[in-house]
């Protein structure tokens, strides 16, 4: 009674283990919560890192523009220093400013020495603008035309002074600017006066350069220089002593190329001067890098040489691709996969418990049935053993009958075939003078076919008896055995066989059949009257490795397996007499002794037959 009760309690426990419980669902729920918490935290951290990275990119762009403009400022102040140095021996005053200034050749040489195009990318030119009062204008114009007869100042205007562009390099790309009086236009004129009054480098408001065929936004960069190299410290003196400015024209689009090109950064840029758009990465219609919904955007105001430029910087497509939130996505997907696997594990374990209980019940029932049938099975097994012994005796008798049939069939068939061959010979001898040539050929063919049939019968008989002999290992000398076989063949004088003079332990009779067929095949299928056969020997992995090479025609690789089948020849039997059983017989003998055989040939010239024969095999 107690045993039955204990058994019942254990079964109830197993049934409870086959169900999902609250603790299982609680573990899964906590795992899901943990996954989403890790995902949220990772996404937050990643977003912060991306924002910091974007700000660095934005600052880098602004600093790059500032650094570039500082570089250009240094070039312009260098020009001022050069002018001051050239004029250090000449005292400049308003009455002789046109005569004591540096020449066009001097400025051109100085500009070329700077290699502006190479060392200062983005600059459109480098030149001098002189301040010319109306009373000295004719004198200035005459002095310039002494060097350049076609020089002229343009356009006309109503302002009380002239600020003509006297020199600008390179001239080829700035021809339209030579002689341009910047006082004709308010942005140019007001900025040059501010530079004069402040003594500092200044930028103009946005303008369109006369040398820019595309008429895109640009600006001028001025640095003032004064008479006699002086550096006045007040506005009154600066206005009185102003001699001119060195200047550089800029096309904004050209300035932003090079190291500031969009392909070298992960942000898109717009640059504004007040309400005037100076530059837009995508103004030319190329929106390949534009992000229609940028991850980040920032507006930065910066002061540059008297102007305030506003940089509108947005992350572009490359930023989104290179800094995507894949890490947090991987955490979320990976966590959910783990949660799903955990749930599947619980479900699998509960199901396994139910199946185990069901299987135990089935095994108990089956064990009872098997116990009932065990005695019956033992009786059936004894009967099966008796039937098997009877079958073996029947098989031995069948093999004996088959051998006897093969012998009788081959013997009985040989007699009429010999008679046919002899009869054809007699007809050929008796009617040699009477028979036409075609009939003689037919008789020759009849005799050949009869001999082939006799050979086929002999090979069939040998083939059928291969697995009946019980043979032990004997000592065989390879060189002697090869020469003995060669001497028995008809064409032995025309062929040589080279073999190593060594003794090996191997079943002599079957090995001699194998070697004889190999040598006979090499001679029979040779395409020349003479040839050479080479026999080599070594041991490999408990096998005799015997290789026979002949220099006859090769066997194409696709025919290697076919050549070892019964009744298969690769040439017409009218060309080569044979039953097509040579290699098939060799293969059967070798495999009977648990060996292996293969053919090696490139199909062009020469064939090698490799045979692996167990070292200590006895059958």
Coordinates of C-alpha atoms in Angstrom, one line a residue:
X1 CA 0.0 0.0 0.0
X2 CA 2.8 2.4 1.0
X3 CA 4.7 1.5 -2.2
X4 CA 1.7 2.3 -4.4
X5 CA 1.2 5.6 -2.6
X6 CA 4.8 6.6 -3.0
X7 CA 4.6 5.7 -6.7
X8 CA 1.5 7.9 -7.1
X9 CA 3.2 10.9 -5.4
X10 CA 6.2 10.6 -7.7
X11 CA 4.0 10.5 -10.7
X12 CA 2.2 13.7 -9.6
X13 CA 5.6 15.5 -9.3
X14 CA 6.5 14.4 -12.8
X15 CA 3.1 15.8 -14.1
X16 CA 3.7 19.1 -12.3
X17 CA 7.2 19.3 -13.9
X18 CA 5.6 19.1 -17.3
X19 CA 3.9 22.5 -17.0
X20 CA 5.0 26.1 -17.1
X21 CA 4.9 27.8 -13.7
X22 CA 4.8 31.4 -12.5
X23 CA 8.5 31.3 -11.7
X24 CA 9.3 30.5 -15.4
X25 CA 7.2 33.4 -16.7
X26 CA 8.8 35.7 -14.1
X27 CA 12.3 34.9 -15.3
X28 CA 11.3 35.5 -18.9
X29 CA 9.6 38.8 -18.0
X30 CA 12.7 40.0 -16.1
X31 CA 14.9 39.0 -18.9
X32 CA 12.8 41.1 -21.4
X33 CA 12.9 44.1 -19.0
X34 CA 16.6 43.8 -18.7
X35 CA 17.0 43.6 -22.5
X36 CA 15.0 46.8 -23.1
X37 CA 16.8 48.6 -20.3
X38 CA 20.2 47.7 -21.8
X39 CA 18.9 48.8 -25.2
X40 CA 17.6 52.1 -24.0
X41 CA 20.8 52.9 -22.1
X42 CA 23.0 51.9 -25.0
X43 CA 20.9 54.0 -27.4
X44 CA 21.2 57.0 -25.0
X45 CA 24.9 56.6 -24.7
X46 CA 25.4 56.2 -28.4
X47 CA 23.3 59.3 -29.1
X48 CA 25.4 61.3 -26.8
X49 CA 28.6 60.1 -28.4
X50 CA 27.2 61.0 -31.9
X51 CA 26.2 64.5 -30.7
X52 CA 29.7 65.1 -29.4
X53 CA 31.2 63.8 -32.6
X54 CA 28.9 66.1 -34.7
X55 CA 29.9 69.1 -32.6
X56 CA 33.6 68.2 -33.2
X57 CA 32.9 68.0 -36.9
X58 CA 31.1 71.4 -36.9
X59 CA 33.9 73.0 -34.9
X60 CA 36.5 71.5 -37.2
X61 CA 34.8 73.0 -40.2
X62 CA 34.6 76.5 -38.7
X63 CA 38.2 76.3 -37.4
X64 CA 39.3 75.1 -40.9
X65 CA 37.7 78.2 -42.5
X66 CA 39.3 80.5 -39.8
X67 CA 42.7 78.9 -40.3
X68 CA 42.4 79.2 -44.1
X69 CA 41.5 82.9 -43.8
X70 CA 44.4 83.5 -41.3
X71 CA 46.7 81.9 -43.9
X72 CA 45.4 84.3 -46.6
X73 CA 45.8 87.3 -44.2
X74 CA 49.4 86.4 -43.7
X75 CA 49.9 86.4 -47.5
X76 CA 48.3 89.9 -47.7
X77 CA 50.4 91.3 -44.9
X78 CA 53.4 89.7 -46.5
X79 CA 52.6 91.7 -49.6
X80 CA 52.4 94.9 -47.5
X81 CA 55.8 94.1 -46.1
X82 CA 57.2 93.6 -49.6
X83 CA 55.8 97.0 -50.8
X84 CA 57.2 98.7 -47.7
X85 CA 60.6 97.1 -48.4
X86 CA 60.7 98.1 -52.0
X87 CA 59.7 101.7 -51.3
X88 CA 62.0 102.0 -48.3
X89 CA 64.5 104.1 -50.4
X90 CA 61.8 106.3 -51.9
X91 CA 59.8 108.8 -49.8
X92 CA 56.1 108.5 -51.0
X93 CA 53.9 111.6 -50.9
X94 CA 50.6 112.3 -52.6
X95 CA 52.3 114.1 -55.5
X96 CA 54.6 111.2 -56.5
X97 CA 52.7 108.0 -55.4
X98 CA 52.3 106.9 -59.0
X99 CA 56.0 107.1 -59.7
X100 CA 57.6 105.7 -56.5
X101 CA 55.4 102.5 -56.2
X102 CA 56.7 99.1 -57.2
X103 CA 56.5 98.1 -60.9
X104 CA 54.2 95.5 -62.5
X105 CA 57.3 93.3 -63.2
X106 CA 58.3 93.4 -59.5
X107 CA 54.9 92.5 -58.3
X108 CA 54.5 89.7 -60.8
X109 CA 57.9 88.2 -59.8
X110 CA 57.0 88.4 -56.1
X111 CA 53.6 86.8 -56.6
X112 CA 55.0 84.0 -58.7
X113 CA 57.6 83.3 -56.0
X114 CA 54.8 82.6 -53.6
X115 CA 53.3 79.9 -55.8
X116 CA 49.8 81.0 -54.9
X117 CA 48.0 78.2 -56.8
X118 CA 50.0 75.5 -55.0
X119 CA 50.6 76.9 -51.6
X120 CA 47.3 78.8 -51.1
X121 CA 44.5 76.8 -52.6
X122 CA 41.1 78.6 -52.8
X123 CA 42.5 82.1 -53.4
X124 CA 41.5 83.6 -56.7
X125 CA 44.3 86.2 -57.0
X126 CA 46.7 88.5 -55.2
X127 CA 47.0 92.1 -56.1
X128 CA 47.4 95.8 -55.2
X129 CA 44.7 98.6 -55.1
X130 CA 46.1 102.1 -54.9
X131 CA 44.3 105.1 -53.5
X132 CA 44.4 107.9 -56.2
X133 CA 43.1 111.3 -55.5
X134 CA 41.4 113.1 -58.5
X135 CA 44.3 115.6 -58.8
X136 CA 46.8 112.8 -59.3
X137 CA 44.6 110.6 -61.5
X138 CA 46.1 111.6 -64.9
X139 CA 49.6 111.3 -63.5
X140 CA 48.8 107.8 -62.2
X141 CA 47.2 106.7 -65.5
X142 CA 50.2 108.0 -67.5
X143 CA 52.6 106.1 -65.3
X144 CA 50.7 102.8 -65.6
X145 CA 50.4 103.1 -69.4
X146 CA 54.2 103.4 -69.6
X147 CA 54.3 99.7 -68.6
X148 CA 50.9 98.6 -70.0
X149 CA 49.7 100.9 -72.9
X150 CA 46.2 99.3 -72.8
X151 CA 45.7 99.9 -69.1
X152 CA 42.5 101.8 -68.2
X153 CA 40.4 102.5 -65.1
X154 CA 36.7 101.5 -65.2
X155 CA 33.8 102.1 -64.5
X156 CA 33.0 105.7 -64.0
X157 CA 31.4 106.8 -60.7
X158 CA 30.6 110.0 -58.6
X159 CA 32.8 109.2 -55.5
X160 CA 35.5 111.8 -54.6
X161 CA 38.5 109.4 -55.0
X162 CA 39.7 106.4 -57.0
X163 CA 40.6 102.9 -55.8
X164 CA 41.7 101.2 -59.1
X165 CA 43.0 97.6 -59.1
X166 CA 46.5 98.2 -60.3
X167 CA 48.1 94.8 -60.3
X168 CA 46.6 91.3 -59.8
X169 CA 48.2 87.9 -60.3
X170 CA 47.7 85.6 -62.1
X171 CA 46.7 88.0 -64.8
X172 CA 45.3 85.3 -67.1
X173 CA 42.3 84.5 -64.8
X174 CA 41.8 88.0 -63.6
X175 CA 42.0 90.1 -66.8
X176 CA 38.5 91.6 -66.2
X177 CA 39.6 92.9 -62.8
X178 CA 42.7 94.8 -63.9
X179 CA 41.9 98.6 -63.7
X180 CA 38.5 98.0 -62.0
X181 CA 37.8 101.0 -59.6
X182 CA 36.4 99.3 -56.5
X183 CA 34.9 102.7 -55.5
X184 CA 32.1 102.2 -58.0
X185 CA 30.2 99.7 -55.8
X186 CA 29.2 100.4 -52.2
X187 CA 30.2 97.0 -50.6
X188 CA 33.7 97.2 -52.1
X189 CA 34.1 100.9 -51.3
X190 CA 32.8 100.9 -47.8
X191 CA 34.9 98.0 -46.8
X192 CA 38.1 99.5 -48.2
X193 CA 37.5 102.7 -46.3
X194 CA 37.0 100.7 -43.1
X195 CA 40.3 98.9 -43.7
X196 CA 41.9 102.3 -44.3
X197 CA 40.5 103.8 -41.1
X198 CA 41.2 100.8 -38.9
X199 CA 44.6 99.7 -40.3
X200 CA 43.3 96.1 -40.0
X201 CA 42.6 93.3 -42.5
X202 CA 38.9 93.4 -43.5
X203 CA 36.5 91.5 -45.6
X204 CA 33.8 93.0 -47.9
X205 CA 30.2 92.1 -47.8
X206 CA 29.1 89.5 -50.3
X207 CA 29.8 90.6 -53.9
X208 CA 30.0 89.1 -57.4
X209 CA 33.5 89.2 -58.9
X210 CA 33.7 90.6 -62.4
X211 CA 36.0 87.7 -63.4
X212 CA 33.5 85.0 -62.2
X213 CA 31.6 83.9 -65.3
X214 CA 29.1 81.9 -63.2
X215 CA 28.3 85.0 -61.1
X216 CA 28.4 83.1 -57.8
X217 CA 28.9 84.8 -54.3
X218 CA 32.3 86.0 -53.5
X219 CA 34.2 88.7 -51.4
X220 CA 37.4 90.7 -51.3
X221 CA 40.0 90.7 -48.5
X222 CA 41.9 94.0 -47.9
X223 CA 45.0 94.8 -45.9
X224 CA 46.0 98.5 -45.9
X225 CA 49.5 100.0 -46.3
X226 CA 50.5 103.6 -45.8
X227 CA 53.0 106.0 -47.2
X228 CA 56.7 105.5 -46.3
X229 CA 55.8 102.3 -44.4
X230 CA 54.3 104.2 -41.6
X231 CA 51.8 102.6 -39.2
X232 CA 49.5 105.5 -38.1
X233 CA 47.8 105.2 -34.8
X234 CA 44.7 107.3 -35.4
X235 CA 42.0 107.7 -38.1
X236 CA 43.0 111.2 -39.2
X237 CA 46.6 110.1 -39.9
X238 CA 45.5 106.9 -41.6
X239 CA 43.2 108.8 -44.0
X240 CA 46.0 111.3 -44.8
X241 CA 48.8 108.7 -45.3
X242 CA 46.9 105.9 -47.0
X243 CA 48.7 104.6 -50.0
X244 CA 46.6 101.6 -50.9
X245 CA 45.7 98.0 -50.0
X246 CA 46.9 94.6 -50.9
X247 CA 43.9 92.5 -51.7
X248 CA 42.7 89.0 -52.6
X249 CA 39.5 88.2 -54.5
X250 CA 37.6 85.1 -53.5
X251 CA 34.9 83.0 -55.1
X252 CA 33.2 81.3 -52.2
X253 CA 32.7 78.0 -54.0
X254 CA 36.4 77.8 -54.9
X255 CA 37.4 78.6 -51.4
X256 CA 35.5 75.7 -50.0
X257 CA 37.1 73.2 -52.3
X258 CA 40.2 71.1 -51.3
X259 CA 40.4 70.2 -47.7
X260 CA 36.9 71.7 -47.0
X261 CA 35.2 69.7 -49.8
X262 CA 32.1 67.8 -48.7
X263 CA 33.7 64.4 -49.5
X264 CA 36.3 65.1 -46.8
X265 CA 33.7 65.6 -44.0
X266 CA 30.5 64.1 -42.6
X267 CA 28.5 67.4 -42.5
X268 CA 26.8 69.7 -45.0
X269 CA 27.4 73.4 -44.8
X270 CA 25.6 76.6 -45.5
X271 CA 27.4 79.9 -44.9
X272 CA 25.5 83.2 -44.6
X273 CA 26.6 86.8 -44.3
X274 CA 23.6 88.3 -42.7
X275 CA 20.7 87.5 -45.1
X276 CA 23.1 86.8 -48.0
X277 CA 23.9 83.2 -48.7
X278 CA 27.6 82.9 -49.4
X279 CA 27.9 79.1 -49.8
X280 CA 25.7 76.0 -50.0
X281 CA 27.1 72.5 -50.4
X282 CA 24.1 71.6 -52.6
X283 CA 23.5 74.8 -54.5
X284 CA 24.7 73.1 -57.7
X285 CA 22.0 70.4 -57.5
X286 CA 24.3 67.7 -56.2
X287 CA 22.3 66.3 -53.3
X288 CA 24.0 62.8 -53.1
X289 CA 25.3 63.6 -49.6
X290 CA 22.3 65.6 -48.4
X291 CA 20.3 64.1 -45.6
X292 CA 16.6 65.0 -45.9
X293 CA 16.2 64.4 -42.2
X294 CA 19.6 65.1 -40.6
X295 CA 20.3 63.6 -37.2
X296 CA 21.9 66.8 -36.0
X297 CA 21.9 70.5 -36.9
X298 CA 23.8 73.5 -35.5
X299 CA 24.1 77.2 -36.2
X300 CA 27.4 78.9 -35.4
X301 CA 28.0 82.7 -35.6
X302 CA 31.7 83.7 -36.0
X303 CA 33.4 87.0 -36.6
X304 CA 35.8 87.2 -39.5
X305 CA 37.7 90.4 -40.3
X306 CA 34.8 92.8 -39.8
X307 CA 32.1 90.5 -40.9
X308 CA 29.9 88.0 -39.1
X309 CA 29.5 84.7 -40.9
X310 CA 26.8 82.3 -39.8
X311 CA 27.5 78.6 -40.4
X312 CA 24.5 76.3 -40.6
X313 CA 25.9 72.8 -40.2
X314 CA 23.9 69.6 -40.6
X315 CA 24.9 66.0 -40.5
X316 CA 24.8 64.3 -44.0
X317 CA 24.3 60.8 -45.3
X318 CA 27.9 59.7 -44.7
X319 CA 27.5 60.7 -41.1
X320 CA 24.4 58.7 -40.7
X321 CA 26.0 55.7 -42.4
X322 CA 29.3 55.8 -40.5
X323 CA 27.7 56.6 -37.1
X324 CA 24.5 54.6 -37.2
X325 CA 22.9 53.2 -34.0
X326 CA 23.7 49.6 -34.9
X327 CA 25.2 48.8 -31.6
X328 CA 22.0 49.4 -29.6
X329 CA 20.0 47.6 -32.3
X330 CA 22.3 44.6 -31.9
X331 CA 21.8 44.7 -28.2
X332 CA 18.0 44.8 -28.6
X333 CA 17.9 42.0 -31.2
X334 CA 20.4 39.9 -29.4
X335 CA 18.6 40.3 -26.1
X336 CA 15.3 39.4 -27.6
X337 CA 16.8 36.4 -29.2
X338 CA 18.2 35.3 -25.9
X339 CA 14.8 35.8 -24.2
X340 CA 13.1 33.8 -26.9
X341 CA 15.7 31.0 -26.5
X342 CA 15.1 31.1 -22.8
X343 CA 11.4 30.7 -23.2
X344 CA 11.9 28.0 -25.8
X345 CA 14.2 26.2 -23.3
X346 CA 11.5 26.3 -20.6
X347 CA 8.9 25.1 -23.0
X348 CA 11.2 22.4 -24.3
X349 CA 12.1 21.1 -20.8
X350 CA 8.4 20.9 -19.8
X351 CA 7.5 19.2 -23.0
X352 CA 10.5 16.8 -22.5
X353 CA 9.2 15.9 -19.1
X354 CA 5.8 15.2 -20.5
X355 CA 7.2 13.1 -23.3
X356 CA 9.6 11.3 -20.9
X357 CA 6.6 10.3 -18.7
X358 CA 4.6 9.2 -21.8
X359 CA 7.6 7.3 -23.1
X360 CA 8.1 5.6 -19.7
X361 CA 4.5 4.4 -19.8
X362 CA 4.9 3.1 -23.4
X363 CA 8.2 1.3 -22.5
X364 CA 6.5 -0.3 -19.5
X365 CA 3.8 -1.7 -21.7
X366 CA 6.2 -2.7 -24.4
X367 CA 8.4 -4.5 -21.9
X368 CA 5.5 -6.6 -20.8
X369 CA 4.8 -7.5 -24.4
X370 CA 8.4 -8.3 -25.2
X371 CA 8.6 -10.6 -22.2
X372 CA 5.8 -12.6 -23.6
X373 CA 7.4 -12.9 -27.0
X374 CA 10.9 -13.6 -25.8
X375 CA 10.6 -17.4 -25.6
X376 CA 8.9 -17.5 -29.0
X377 CA 11.8 -15.4 -30.5
X378 CA 14.4 -17.8 -29.1
X379 CA 12.8 -20.7 -30.9
X380 CA 12.6 -18.7 -34.2
X381 CA 16.4 -17.8 -33.8
X382 CA 17.3 -21.5 -33.6
X383 CA 15.3 -22.2 -36.7
X384 CA 17.0 -19.3 -38.6
X385 CA 20.5 -20.6 -37.7
X386 CA 19.6 -24.0 -39.1
X387 CA 18.2 -22.4 -42.3
X388 CA 21.4 -20.4 -42.7
X389 CA 23.6 -23.5 -42.4
X390 CA 21.5 -25.2 -45.1
X391 CA 21.8 -22.1 -47.3
X392 CA 25.6 -22.1 -47.0
X393 CA 25.7 -25.8 -48.1
X394 CA 23.4 -24.9 -51.1
X395 CA 25.7 -22.0 -52.0
X396 CA 28.8 -24.2 -52.0
X397 CA 27.1 -26.8 -54.2
X398 CA 26.0 -24.0 -56.5
X399 CA 29.5 -22.6 -56.8
X400 CA 30.8 -26.1 -57.6
X401 CA 28.1 -26.6 -60.2
X402 CA 28.9 -23.2 -61.7
X403 CA 32.6 -24.1 -62.0
X404 CA 31.8 -27.4 -63.6
X405 CA 29.4 -25.7 -66.0
X406 CA 32.1 -23.1 -67.0
X407 CA 34.6 -25.9 -67.6
X408 CA 32.3 -28.0 -69.7
X409 CA 30.9 -25.0 -71.6
X410 CA 34.4 -23.8 -72.5
X411 CA 35.7 -27.3 -73.3
X412 CA 32.6 -28.2 -75.4
X413 CA 32.7 -24.8 -77.3
X414 CA 36.5 -25.1 -78.0
X415 CA 36.0 -28.2 -80.1
X416 CA 33.7 -26.8 -82.8
X417 CA 35.7 -23.5 -82.8
X418 CA 38.9 -25.4 -83.4
X419 CA 37.1 -27.3 -86.2
X420 CA 35.9 -24.0 -87.7
X421 CA 39.3 -22.5 -87.6
X422 CA 40.9 -25.7 -89.1
X423 CA 38.2 -25.8 -91.9
X424 CA 38.8 -22.2 -92.8
X425 CA 42.5 -23.0 -93.1
X426 CA 41.9 -25.9 -95.4
X427 CA 39.6 -23.9 -97.6
X428 CA 42.2 -21.2 -97.8
X429 CA 44.9 -23.7 -98.8
X430 CA 42.7 -25.7 -101.3
X431 CA 41.1 -22.7 -103.0
X432 CA 43.9 -20.2 -102.9
X433 CA 44.0 -19.9 -106.7
X434 CA 40.2 -19.9 -107.1
X435 CA 39.0 -17.5 -104.4
X436 CA 38.7 -13.8 -105.1
X437 CA 40.6 -11.4 -102.9
X438 CA 37.5 -10.4 -100.9
X439 CA 36.8 -14.1 -100.0
X440 CA 40.4 -14.6 -98.9
X441 CA 40.0 -11.6 -96.6
X442 CA 36.8 -13.1 -95.2
X443 CA 38.6 -16.4 -94.5
X444 CA 41.4 -14.6 -92.7
X445 CA 38.8 -12.6 -90.7
X446 CA 37.0 -15.9 -89.9
X447 CA 40.1 -17.5 -88.5
X448 CA 40.9 -14.4 -86.5
X449 CA 37.4 -14.4 -85.0
X450 CA 37.7 -18.1 -84.2
X451 CA 41.0 -17.6 -82.4
X452 CA 39.5 -14.6 -80.5
X453 CA 36.6 -16.8 -79.4
X454 CA 39.0 -19.5 -78.1
X455 CA 41.0 -16.9 -76.2
X456 CA 37.8 -15.5 -74.7
X457 CA 36.7 -19.0 -73.6
X458 CA 40.1 -19.5 -71.9
X459 CA 39.9 -16.1 -70.1
X460 CA 36.3 -16.8 -69.0
X461 CA 37.3 -20.1 -67.5
X462 CA 40.2 -18.5 -65.7
X463 CA 38.0 -15.6 -64.6
X464 CA 35.4 -17.9 -63.1
X465 CA 37.9 -19.9 -61.1
X466 CA 39.8 -16.9 -59.6
X467 CA 38.1 -17.0 -56.2
X468 CA 38.2 -20.8 -55.8
X469 CA 42.0 -21.2 -55.1
X470 CA 43.6 -21.3 -51.7
X471 CA 47.1 -20.0 -52.2
X472 CA 49.8 -19.1 -49.7
X473 CA 52.7 -16.6 -50.2
X474 CA 55.8 -17.7 -52.1
X475 CA 59.1 -16.0 -52.8
X476 CA 59.1 -14.4 -56.3
X477 CA 62.0 -12.7 -58.0
X478 CA 60.5 -9.8 -60.0
X479 CA 63.3 -9.5 -62.6
X480 CA 63.4 -13.3 -63.3
X481 CA 59.6 -13.6 -63.5
X482 CA 59.3 -10.6 -65.9
X483 CA 61.9 -12.1 -68.2
X484 CA 60.3 -15.5 -68.1
X485 CA 56.9 -14.0 -69.1
X486 CA 58.5 -11.8 -71.9
X487 CA 60.3 -14.8 -73.4
X488 CA 57.0 -16.7 -73.8
X489 CA 55.4 -13.9 -75.8
X490 CA 55.6 -13.8 -79.6
X491 CA 57.0 -10.3 -79.9
X492 CA 59.6 -10.6 -77.1
X493 CA 62.5 -9.7 -79.4
X494 CA 61.1 -6.2 -80.1
X495 CA 60.3 -5.2 -76.5
X496 CA 62.4 -4.8 -73.4
X497 CA 61.3 -5.2 -69.8
X498 CA 63.3 -3.6 -67.0
X499 CA 62.5 -4.9 -63.5
X500 CA 64.3 -4.7 -60.1
X501 CA 66.2 -7.8 -59.1
X502 CA 64.5 -8.3 -55.7
X503 CA 62.6 -11.1 -54.0
X504 CA 59.1 -10.5 -52.7
X505 CA 56.7 -12.8 -50.7
X506 CA 53.4 -12.9 -52.7
X507 CA 51.0 -15.7 -53.9
X508 CA 52.9 -16.9 -56.9
X509 CA 50.2 -18.2 -59.2
X510 CA 47.7 -15.3 -59.1
X511 CA 50.6 -12.8 -59.2
X512 CA 52.0 -14.5 -62.3
X513 CA 48.6 -14.2 -64.0
X514 CA 48.5 -10.5 -63.1
X515 CA 52.0 -9.8 -64.3
X516 CA 51.6 -11.8 -67.5
X517 CA 48.4 -9.9 -68.5
X518 CA 50.0 -6.6 -67.7
X519 CA 53.1 -7.2 -69.9
X520 CA 50.9 -8.8 -72.6
X521 CA 48.5 -5.8 -72.7
X522 CA 51.4 -3.4 -72.9
X523 CA 52.8 -5.2 -76.0
X524 CA 49.4 -6.0 -77.6
X525 CA 48.2 -2.3 -77.4
X526 CA 51.5 -0.7 -78.3
X527 CA 51.3 1.4 -81.5
X528 CA 54.9 0.8 -82.5
X529 CA 56.9 -2.3 -83.5
X530 CA 59.3 -1.8 -80.6
X531 CA 58.9 -0.5 -77.1
X532 CA 60.0 -0.5 -73.5
X533 CA 58.3 -1.7 -70.3
X534 CA 59.5 -0.6 -66.8
X535 CA 58.5 -2.5 -63.7
X536 CA 59.1 -0.7 -60.3
X537 CA 58.5 -1.9 -56.8
X538 CA 58.3 -0.4 -53.3
X539 CA 56.3 -1.0 -50.0
X540 CA 53.7 1.5 -48.8
X541 CA 51.4 1.2 -45.7
X542 CA 51.6 -2.6 -45.4
X543 CA 51.2 -3.1 -49.2
X544 CA 53.4 -4.2 -52.1
X545 CA 53.3 -1.3 -54.5
X546 CA 54.0 -2.6 -58.0
X547 CA 53.9 -0.2 -61.0
X548 CA 54.2 -1.2 -64.6
X549 CA 54.9 1.6 -67.1
X550 CA 54.9 1.3 -70.9
X551 CA 55.8 3.9 -73.6
X552 CA 52.8 3.1 -75.8
X553 CA 49.8 5.3 -76.4
X554 CA 48.1 6.8 -73.4
X555 CA 44.6 6.1 -72.1
X556 CA 42.4 9.2 -71.8
X557 CA 41.3 9.9 -68.2
X558 CA 37.6 9.4 -69.0
X559 CA 38.3 5.8 -70.1
X560 CA 40.3 4.7 -67.1
X561 CA 37.4 3.0 -65.4
X562 CA 35.9 1.6 -68.6
X563 CA 39.3 0.0 -69.5
X564 CA 39.0 -2.2 -66.4
X565 CA 35.5 -3.6 -67.3
X566 CA 34.9 -7.0 -68.9
X567 CA 34.9 -7.2 -72.7
X568 CA 36.1 -3.6 -73.0
X569 CA 38.8 -2.5 -75.5
X570 CA 39.7 1.0 -76.4
X571 CA 40.7 0.0 -80.0
X572 CA 38.8 -2.1 -82.6
X573 CA 39.3 -5.8 -82.2
X574 CA 40.2 -6.0 -85.9
X575 CA 43.3 -3.9 -85.0
X576 CA 44.2 -5.5 -81.7
X577 CA 43.4 -9.2 -81.0
X578 CA 42.1 -9.6 -77.5
X579 CA 39.1 -10.6 -75.4
X580 CA 38.9 -7.3 -73.5
X581 CA 39.2 -9.2 -70.2
X582 CA 42.9 -8.6 -69.4
X583 CA 42.5 -5.6 -67.1
X584 CA 39.2 -6.9 -65.7
X585 CA 40.9 -10.2 -64.8
X586 CA 43.8 -8.3 -63.2
X587 CA 41.4 -6.1 -61.2
X588 CA 39.4 -9.1 -60.0
X589 CA 42.5 -11.0 -58.8
X590 CA 43.9 -7.9 -57.0
X591 CA 40.6 -7.1 -55.3
X592 CA 40.1 -10.8 -54.4
X593 CA 43.4 -10.5 -52.4
X594 CA 42.1 -7.2 -50.8
X595 CA 44.3 -5.0 -53.0
X596 CA 43.6 -2.0 -55.2
X597 CA 44.4 -1.1 -58.8
X598 CA 44.4 2.2 -60.7
X599 CA 45.5 3.7 -64.1
X600 CA 47.7 6.8 -64.4
X601 CA 47.9 8.3 -67.9
X602 CA 47.6 11.7 -69.5
X603 CA 45.9 10.2 -72.6
X604 CA 48.8 11.3 -74.9
X605 CA 51.8 9.0 -74.3
X606 CA 52.6 6.4 -71.8
X607 CA 50.5 4.5 -69.3
X608 CA 51.2 3.3 -65.7
X609 CA 49.3 0.6 -64.0
X610 CA 49.6 0.8 -60.2
X611 CA 48.8 -2.2 -58.0
X612 CA 48.6 -2.3 -54.2
X613 CA 48.8 -5.9 -52.9
X614 CA 48.7 -6.7 -49.1
X615 CA 52.2 -7.6 -47.7
X616 CA 51.1 -10.6 -45.5
X617 CA 47.8 -11.6 -47.0
X618 CA 47.1 -15.3 -47.4
X619 CA 43.9 -16.7 -48.7

